[in-house]
CSV table of C-alpha atoms in Angstrom, one decimal:
chain,number,residue,atom,x,y,z
A,166,MET,CA,-178.4,18.7,182.3
A,167,ARG,CA,-176.1,15.7,182.9
A,168,THR,CA,-177.3,12.2,182.3
A,169,LEU,CA,-176.2,9.2,184.3
A,170,ARG,CA,-174.0,8.2,181.3
A,171,ASP,CA,-172.2,11.6,181.6
A,172,VAL,CA,-171.7,11.1,185.3
A,173,GLY,CA,-170.2,7.7,184.7
A,174,LEU,CA,-167.8,9.0,182.1
A,175,ILE,CA,-166.6,11.7,184.5
A,176,LEU,CA,-166.0,9.1,187.2
A,177,ILE,CA,-164.1,6.9,184.8
A,178,ALA,CA,-161.9,9.8,183.9
A,179,LEU,CA,-161.2,10.5,187.6
A,180,ILE,CA,-160.5,7.0,188.9
A,181,GLY,CA,-159.8,5.0,185.8
A,182,MET,CA,-161.6,2.1,184.1
A,183,PRO,CA,-163.8,0.1,186.5
A,184,CYS,CA,-163.1,-3.5,187.2
A,185,ALA,CA,-165.1,-6.3,185.7
A,186,GLU,CA,-167.4,-8.1,188.0
A,187,GLY,CA,-165.4,-10.7,190.1
A,188,SER,CA,-162.0,-9.2,189.2
A,189,SER,CA,-159.2,-8.5,191.7
A,190,CYS,CA,-158.6,-4.8,190.9
A,191,ILE,CA,-159.4,-3.7,194.4
A,192,ALA,CA,-157.0,-6.3,195.9
A,193,ALA,CA,-154.3,-5.3,193.4
A,194,GLU,CA,-154.7,-1.6,194.5
A,195,GLN,CA,-154.3,-2.6,198.1
A,196,SER,CA,-151.2,-4.8,197.6
A,197,GLY,CA,-147.8,-4.6,196.0
A,198,THR,CA,-145.1,-6.7,194.4
A,199,ILE,CA,-141.4,-7.0,195.2
A,200,SER,CA,-139.3,-8.6,192.5
A,201,GLY,CA,-135.6,-8.7,191.7
A,202,VAL,CA,-132.5,-10.7,191.0
A,203,ALA,CA,-129.7,-12.2,193.1
A,204,LEU,CA,-126.2,-11.3,191.7
A,205,ARG,CA,-122.6,-12.2,192.5
A,206,PRO,CA,-120.9,-8.9,193.3
A,207,GLU,CA,-117.6,-9.4,191.5
A,208,SER,CA,-119.0,-10.5,188.2
A,209,ARG,CA,-122.6,-9.3,188.3
A,210,LEU,CA,-123.7,-12.7,187.1
A,211,PRO,CA,-126.9,-14.2,188.4
A,212,PHE,CA,-126.8,-16.4,191.5
A,213,ALA,CA,-129.2,-19.4,191.3
A,214,GLY,CA,-128.0,-21.7,194.1
A,215,GLY,CA,-130.3,-20.8,196.9
A,216,ALA,CA,-133.7,-19.5,198.1
A,217,VAL,CA,-135.1,-16.1,198.8
A,218,ALA,CA,-137.4,-15.1,201.6
A,219,VAL,CA,-139.7,-12.2,202.6
A,220,VAL,CA,-139.0,-12.4,206.4
A,221,GLU,CA,-142.0,-10.5,207.7
A,222,ALA,CA,-144.5,-12.2,205.4
A,223,LYS,CA,-143.0,-15.6,206.1
A,224,ARG,CA,-142.9,-16.4,202.4
A,225,GLY,CA,-140.1,-17.9,200.3
A,226,MET,CA,-139.2,-19.5,197.0
A,227,LEU,CA,-136.2,-20.9,195.1
A,228,LEU,CA,-134.3,-18.5,193.0
A,229,GLY,CA,-134.9,-18.9,189.2
A,230,GLU,CA,-132.1,-20.2,187.0
A,231,ASP,CA,-131.4,-16.6,186.1
A,232,GLY,CA,-131.4,-15.6,189.8
A,233,THR,CA,-134.7,-13.9,189.6
A,234,PHE,CA,-137.6,-13.9,192.1
A,235,ARG,CA,-141.1,-12.3,192.5
A,236,PHE,CA,-143.4,-11.9,195.4
A,237,GLU,CA,-147.0,-10.6,194.7
A,238,GLY,CA,-149.9,-9.8,197.0
A,239,LEU,CA,-147.8,-8.0,199.7
A,240,LYS,CA,-149.5,-5.5,201.9
A,241,PRO,CA,-147.9,-2.1,201.7
A,242,GLY,CA,-145.0,-1.7,204.1
A,243,ALA,CA,-141.4,-2.4,204.7
A,244,TYR,CA,-140.1,-6.0,204.2
A,245,THR,CA,-136.7,-7.7,204.7
A,246,ILE,CA,-135.6,-9.7,201.7
A,247,ARG,CA,-133.0,-12.4,202.5
A,248,VAL,CA,-131.2,-14.9,200.2
A,249,GLN,CA,-130.5,-18.2,202.0
A,250,GLY,CA,-128.5,-21.3,201.0
A,251,LEU,CA,-125.5,-23.4,201.6
A,252,LEU,CA,-122.4,-21.2,202.3
A,253,VAL,CA,-124.4,-18.1,201.3
A,254,ARG,CA,-123.3,-14.8,202.9
A,255,SER,CA,-125.4,-11.9,201.9
A,256,ARG,CA,-126.8,-8.8,203.7
A,257,PRO,CA,-130.6,-8.6,204.1
A,258,VAL,CA,-132.2,-5.8,202.1
A,259,THR,CA,-135.1,-3.7,203.4
A,260,VAL,CA,-137.6,-2.9,200.6
A,261,GLN,CA,-140.9,-0.9,200.6
A,262,ALA,CA,-143.9,-2.6,199.0
A,263,ARG,CA,-146.3,0.0,197.6
A,264,ALA,CA,-149.9,-0.6,196.7
A,265,GLY,CA,-150.3,-1.3,193.0
A,266,GLU,CA,-146.6,-1.1,192.3
A,267,ASP,CA,-143.7,-3.5,191.5
A,268,THR,CA,-140.7,-2.6,193.5
A,269,ARG,CA,-137.5,-3.9,192.0
A,270,VAL,CA,-134.4,-4.9,194.0
A,271,GLU,CA,-130.9,-6.4,193.5
A,272,ILE,CA,-129.4,-8.6,196.2
A,273,LEU,CA,-125.6,-9.1,196.1
A,274,VAL,CA,-124.7,-12.7,197.2
A,275,GLU,CA,-121.3,-13.7,198.4
A,276,LEU,CA,-120.2,-17.2,199.3
A,277,ARG,CA,-118.1,-18.0,202.3
A,278,GLY,CA,-115.2,-20.4,202.3
A,279,LEU,CA,-114.8,-23.3,204.7
A,280,SER,CA,-111.8,-24.2,206.8
A,281,VAL,CA,-110.3,-27.6,205.8
A,282,ALA,CA,-111.6,-29.0,209.1
A,283,GLU,CA,-115.1,-27.8,208.3
A,284,ALA,CA,-114.9,-29.0,204.8
A,285,ALA,CA,-113.8,-32.5,206.0
A,286,LYS,CA,-117.2,-32.8,207.6
A,287,GLU,CA,-119.0,-31.9,204.4
A,288,SER,CA,-120.4,-34.9,202.5
A,289,ILE,CA,-119.2,-35.1,198.9
A,290,GLY,CA,-122.1,-35.8,196.6
A,291,VAL,CA,-124.9,-34.9,198.9
A,292,ALA,CA,-126.5,-32.7,196.3
A,293,LEU,CA,-126.9,-35.7,193.9
A,294,SER,CA,-128.8,-38.9,193.6
A,295,ILE,CA,-126.7,-40.9,191.2
A,296,LYS,CA,-126.7,-44.7,190.5
A,297,PRO,CA,-123.6,-46.5,189.2
A,298,SER,CA,-125.4,-47.2,185.9
A,299,ASP,CA,-125.8,-43.4,185.4
A,300,ILE,CA,-122.1,-43.0,184.5
A,301,GLU,CA,-120.8,-45.0,181.5
A,302,PHE,CA,-117.0,-45.8,181.3
A,303,GLN,CA,-115.3,-46.3,178.0
A,304,ILE,CA,-111.7,-46.9,177.0
A,305,LYS,CA,-110.1,-47.6,173.6
A,306,PRO,CA,-106.6,-47.3,172.0
A,307,ILE,CA,-105.9,-44.0,170.2
A,308,HIS,CA,-104.9,-46.0,167.2
A,309,LYS,CA,-107.3,-48.6,165.9
A,310,SER,CA,-104.4,-51.0,165.2
A,311,PRO,CA,-101.4,-50.0,167.4
A,312,ARG,CA,-97.9,-51.0,166.2
A,313,VAL,CA,-94.7,-51.8,168.0
A,314,GLY,CA,-92.8,-48.6,168.8
A,315,GLU,CA,-95.9,-46.5,169.1
A,316,PRO,CA,-96.9,-44.9,172.5
A,317,ALA,CA,-99.4,-46.7,174.5
A,318,ARG,CA,-102.1,-44.1,174.5
A,319,PHE,CA,-105.8,-44.4,175.0
A,320,SER,CA,-109.0,-42.4,174.7
A,321,VAL,CA,-111.0,-42.5,177.9
A,322,ARG,CA,-114.5,-41.1,178.4
A,323,LEU,CA,-117.1,-40.9,181.2
A,324,THR,CA,-120.6,-40.2,180.0
A,325,ASN,CA,-123.3,-38.7,182.2
A,326,HIS,CA,-126.5,-40.6,181.6
A,327,SER,CA,-128.3,-39.1,184.6
A,328,LYS,CA,-130.7,-36.3,184.6
A,329,GLN,CA,-128.5,-34.1,186.8
A,330,ALA,CA,-125.5,-32.0,186.2
A,331,LEU,CA,-122.5,-33.2,188.2
A,332,PHE,CA,-118.8,-32.4,188.8
A,333,LEU,CA,-115.9,-34.6,188.0
A,334,VAL,CA,-112.2,-34.1,188.6
A,335,PRO,CA,-109.5,-35.0,186.1
A,336,SER,CA,-106.3,-36.9,186.9
A,337,LEU,CA,-104.0,-34.9,189.2
A,338,ASP,CA,-100.5,-35.6,190.4
A,339,GLY,CA,-100.8,-38.3,193.0
A,340,SER,CA,-104.1,-39.6,191.6
A,341,THR,CA,-102.5,-42.8,190.4
A,342,ASP,CA,-100.0,-43.8,193.0
A,343,GLY,CA,-100.0,-41.2,195.7
A,344,GLY,CA,-103.3,-42.0,197.4
A,345,ARG,CA,-104.9,-38.8,196.3
A,346,PHE,CA,-108.5,-38.6,195.0
A,347,PRO,CA,-109.8,-38.9,192.4
A,348,GLN,CA,-108.0,-42.2,191.9
A,349,VAL,CA,-107.3,-42.5,188.2
A,350,SER,CA,-105.3,-45.2,186.5
A,351,ILE,CA,-104.7,-47.3,183.3
A,352,LYS,CA,-103.1,-50.7,183.7
A,353,ILE,CA,-101.9,-52.7,180.6
A,354,ARG,CA,-101.7,-56.4,180.4
A,355,GLY,CA,-100.0,-58.2,177.6
A,356,PRO,CA,-96.9,-60.2,176.6
A,357,VAL,CA,-94.0,-60.2,179.0
A,358,GLY,CA,-91.8,-57.2,178.2
A,359,GLY,CA,-94.5,-55.9,175.8
A,360,ILE,CA,-94.3,-52.4,177.2
A,361,ASP,CA,-91.1,-50.3,177.1
A,362,SER,CA,-91.8,-48.3,180.3
A,363,PRO,CA,-90.5,-44.8,180.7
A,364,ARG,CA,-87.8,-44.1,183.3
A,365,GLY,CA,-88.2,-41.7,186.2
A,366,TRP,CA,-91.4,-40.0,187.2
A,367,ARG,CA,-94.3,-40.8,184.9
A,368,PHE,CA,-96.7,-38.3,186.5
A,369,CYS,CA,-96.3,-34.7,187.4
A,370,GLY,CA,-98.7,-31.9,188.1
A,371,ASN,CA,-100.2,-29.7,190.7
A,372,MET,CA,-99.9,-31.7,193.9
A,373,ASN,CA,-100.1,-28.5,196.0
A,374,GLY,CA,-103.6,-27.4,195.3
A,375,LEU,CA,-107.1,-28.0,193.8
A,376,GLY,CA,-109.1,-25.1,192.5
A,377,ALA,CA,-112.7,-24.7,191.3
A,378,SER,CA,-111.5,-25.1,187.6
A,379,ASP,CA,-110.4,-28.7,188.5
A,380,LEU,CA,-114.0,-29.6,189.3
A,381,VAL,CA,-115.5,-29.8,185.8
A,382,GLU,CA,-119.3,-29.6,185.3
A,383,VAL,CA,-120.6,-32.4,183.3
A,384,LYS,CA,-124.2,-31.9,182.2
A,385,PRO,CA,-126.7,-34.7,181.3
A,386,GLY,CA,-125.6,-36.4,178.1
A,387,GLU,CA,-122.1,-34.8,178.1
A,388,GLU,CA,-118.8,-36.7,178.1
A,389,PHE,CA,-115.8,-36.1,180.4
A,390,ASP,CA,-112.2,-36.9,179.6
A,391,PRO,CA,-110.3,-37.5,182.9
A,392,PHE,CA,-107.0,-36.7,181.2
A,393,ALA,CA,-108.0,-33.5,179.5
A,394,GLY,CA,-106.7,-30.5,181.4
A,395,GLY,CA,-105.3,-33.0,183.9
A,396,TRP,CA,-102.2,-35.1,183.7
A,397,ASP,CA,-101.9,-37.7,180.9
A,398,PRO,CA,-99.8,-40.6,182.1
A,399,ASP,CA,-96.8,-41.7,180.1
A,400,LEU,CA,-97.4,-45.4,179.8
A,401,GLY,CA,-94.4,-46.1,177.6
A,402,LYS,CA,-94.3,-47.7,174.1
A,403,PHE,CA,-95.4,-51.0,172.7
A,404,ALA,CA,-92.3,-53.2,172.5
A,405,LYS,CA,-93.7,-56.5,171.3
A,406,PRO,CA,-96.5,-57.6,169.0
A,407,GLY,CA,-99.4,-59.6,170.6
A,408,HIS,CA,-102.7,-59.5,172.3
A,409,TYR,CA,-103.2,-56.8,175.0
A,410,ALA,CA,-105.8,-55.5,177.4
A,411,ALA,CA,-106.0,-52.1,179.0
A,412,VAL,CA,-108.1,-51.5,182.2
A,413,PHE,CA,-109.2,-48.0,183.2
A,414,HIS,CA,-110.1,-47.3,186.8
A,415,TYR,CA,-111.7,-44.2,188.3
A,416,SER,CA,-112.8,-43.6,191.9
A,417,THR,CA,-114.3,-40.6,193.7
A,418,ASN,CA,-115.4,-42.8,196.6
A,419,GLN,CA,-114.0,-40.6,199.3
A,420,ARG,CA,-116.1,-38.2,201.5
A,421,ASP,CA,-113.1,-36.6,203.3
A,422,VAL,CA,-112.1,-33.7,201.1
A,423,ARG,CA,-108.6,-33.7,202.8
A,424,LYS,CA,-107.9,-36.7,200.6
A,425,TRP,CA,-108.4,-34.6,197.5
A,426,LEU,CA,-106.4,-31.4,198.2
A,427,GLY,CA,-102.8,-32.5,197.8
A,428,TRP,CA,-100.0,-31.4,200.1
A,429,PRO,CA,-99.8,-29.2,201.9
A,430,PRO,CA,-103.5,-28.5,202.2
A,431,PRO,CA,-104.8,-24.9,202.2
A,432,ASP,CA,-106.1,-23.3,205.4
A,433,ARG,CA,-109.4,-22.6,203.8
A,434,LEU,CA,-111.2,-23.8,200.7
A,435,PRO,CA,-112.5,-21.3,198.1
A,436,GLU,CA,-116.3,-21.1,198.2
A,437,GLU,CA,-116.7,-22.4,194.7
A,438,VAL,CA,-114.7,-25.5,195.6
A,439,SER,CA,-116.8,-26.1,198.7
A,440,LEU,CA,-120.0,-25.9,196.7
A,441,ARG,CA,-118.8,-28.0,193.8
A,442,PHE,CA,-117.7,-30.8,196.0
A,443,ARG,CA,-121.3,-31.4,196.9
A,444,GLY,CA,-122.0,-32.2,193.2
A,445,VAL,CA,-119.2,-34.8,192.9
A,446,PRO,CA,-120.8,-38.2,192.7
A,447,LEU,CA,-119.5,-41.0,194.9
A,448,LEU,CA,-118.5,-43.7,192.4
A,449,GLU,CA,-115.9,-46.3,191.7
A,450,ASP,CA,-115.8,-48.4,188.5
A,451,SER,CA,-113.5,-49.8,185.8
A,452,CYS,CA,-113.8,-50.6,182.2
A,453,SER,CA,-111.5,-52.5,179.8
A,454,THR,CA,-110.6,-53.0,176.1
A,455,GLU,CA,-108.7,-55.7,174.3
A,456,PHE,CA,-106.6,-55.1,171.1
A,457,ASP,CA,-103.8,-56.5,169.1
A,458,VAL,CA,-100.4,-54.8,168.6
A,459,GLU,CA,-98.8,-55.4,165.2
A,460,LEU,CA,-95.2,-55.1,164.0
């Protein structure tokens, strides 16, 4: 003869362990989860620059830093998963949510380029909230005690003291005297005839284009050298001893991207360039250093 305990053990074997009082086991059995990751198709690297939505459930969230997302508590059925964001181009994916299951999905995200006319309307720096004091400017001579006959060379650094990653562009051909942005220059003051200036062109470089690699990510606390990877100006050599000063100037204070692209401008901007421009801070500042040149 079976006891109530025996009947309970049989039921447990048939349907699984019972839920504790007040638990959500019943709700879990009646709902499902859809989770996954957004990836760039060419590299299979995570895409984190947007949001993801379950269209039919009217639910959404920002993608994680590793491109992941997770929606719980979905009623069983078909759902459309869509990645959304600036310049995002991705096909919606239809996924079945099943009761008590986690359905995994990958979404391939592409970015569309902008025509130059479209890009000209994009606001540089709109993805940032930067104060002038967030970027520290520094300049100093390469040699602590420069001598006559040595090149006039300087170490220049911009330090990001903000809490946001941003993008800065090094000196390009035309940045100093061609009206191109960023505007980057070093001016030297000192004795008359104190600098033996070079003859001919002092700057050269890629005037015909600007790529994503030219927009360098500078994370909080990191330094940026505007002449590293760009074009280091030939300022000449020190010709006379005396007291000198050098002034470094850097400006990104131009919202029209056509002023950045060189000549002739491309028909369309690569998607990465379009996105990174939004992380370029609008700033304009100078710093200086004084030093003595010895014989």
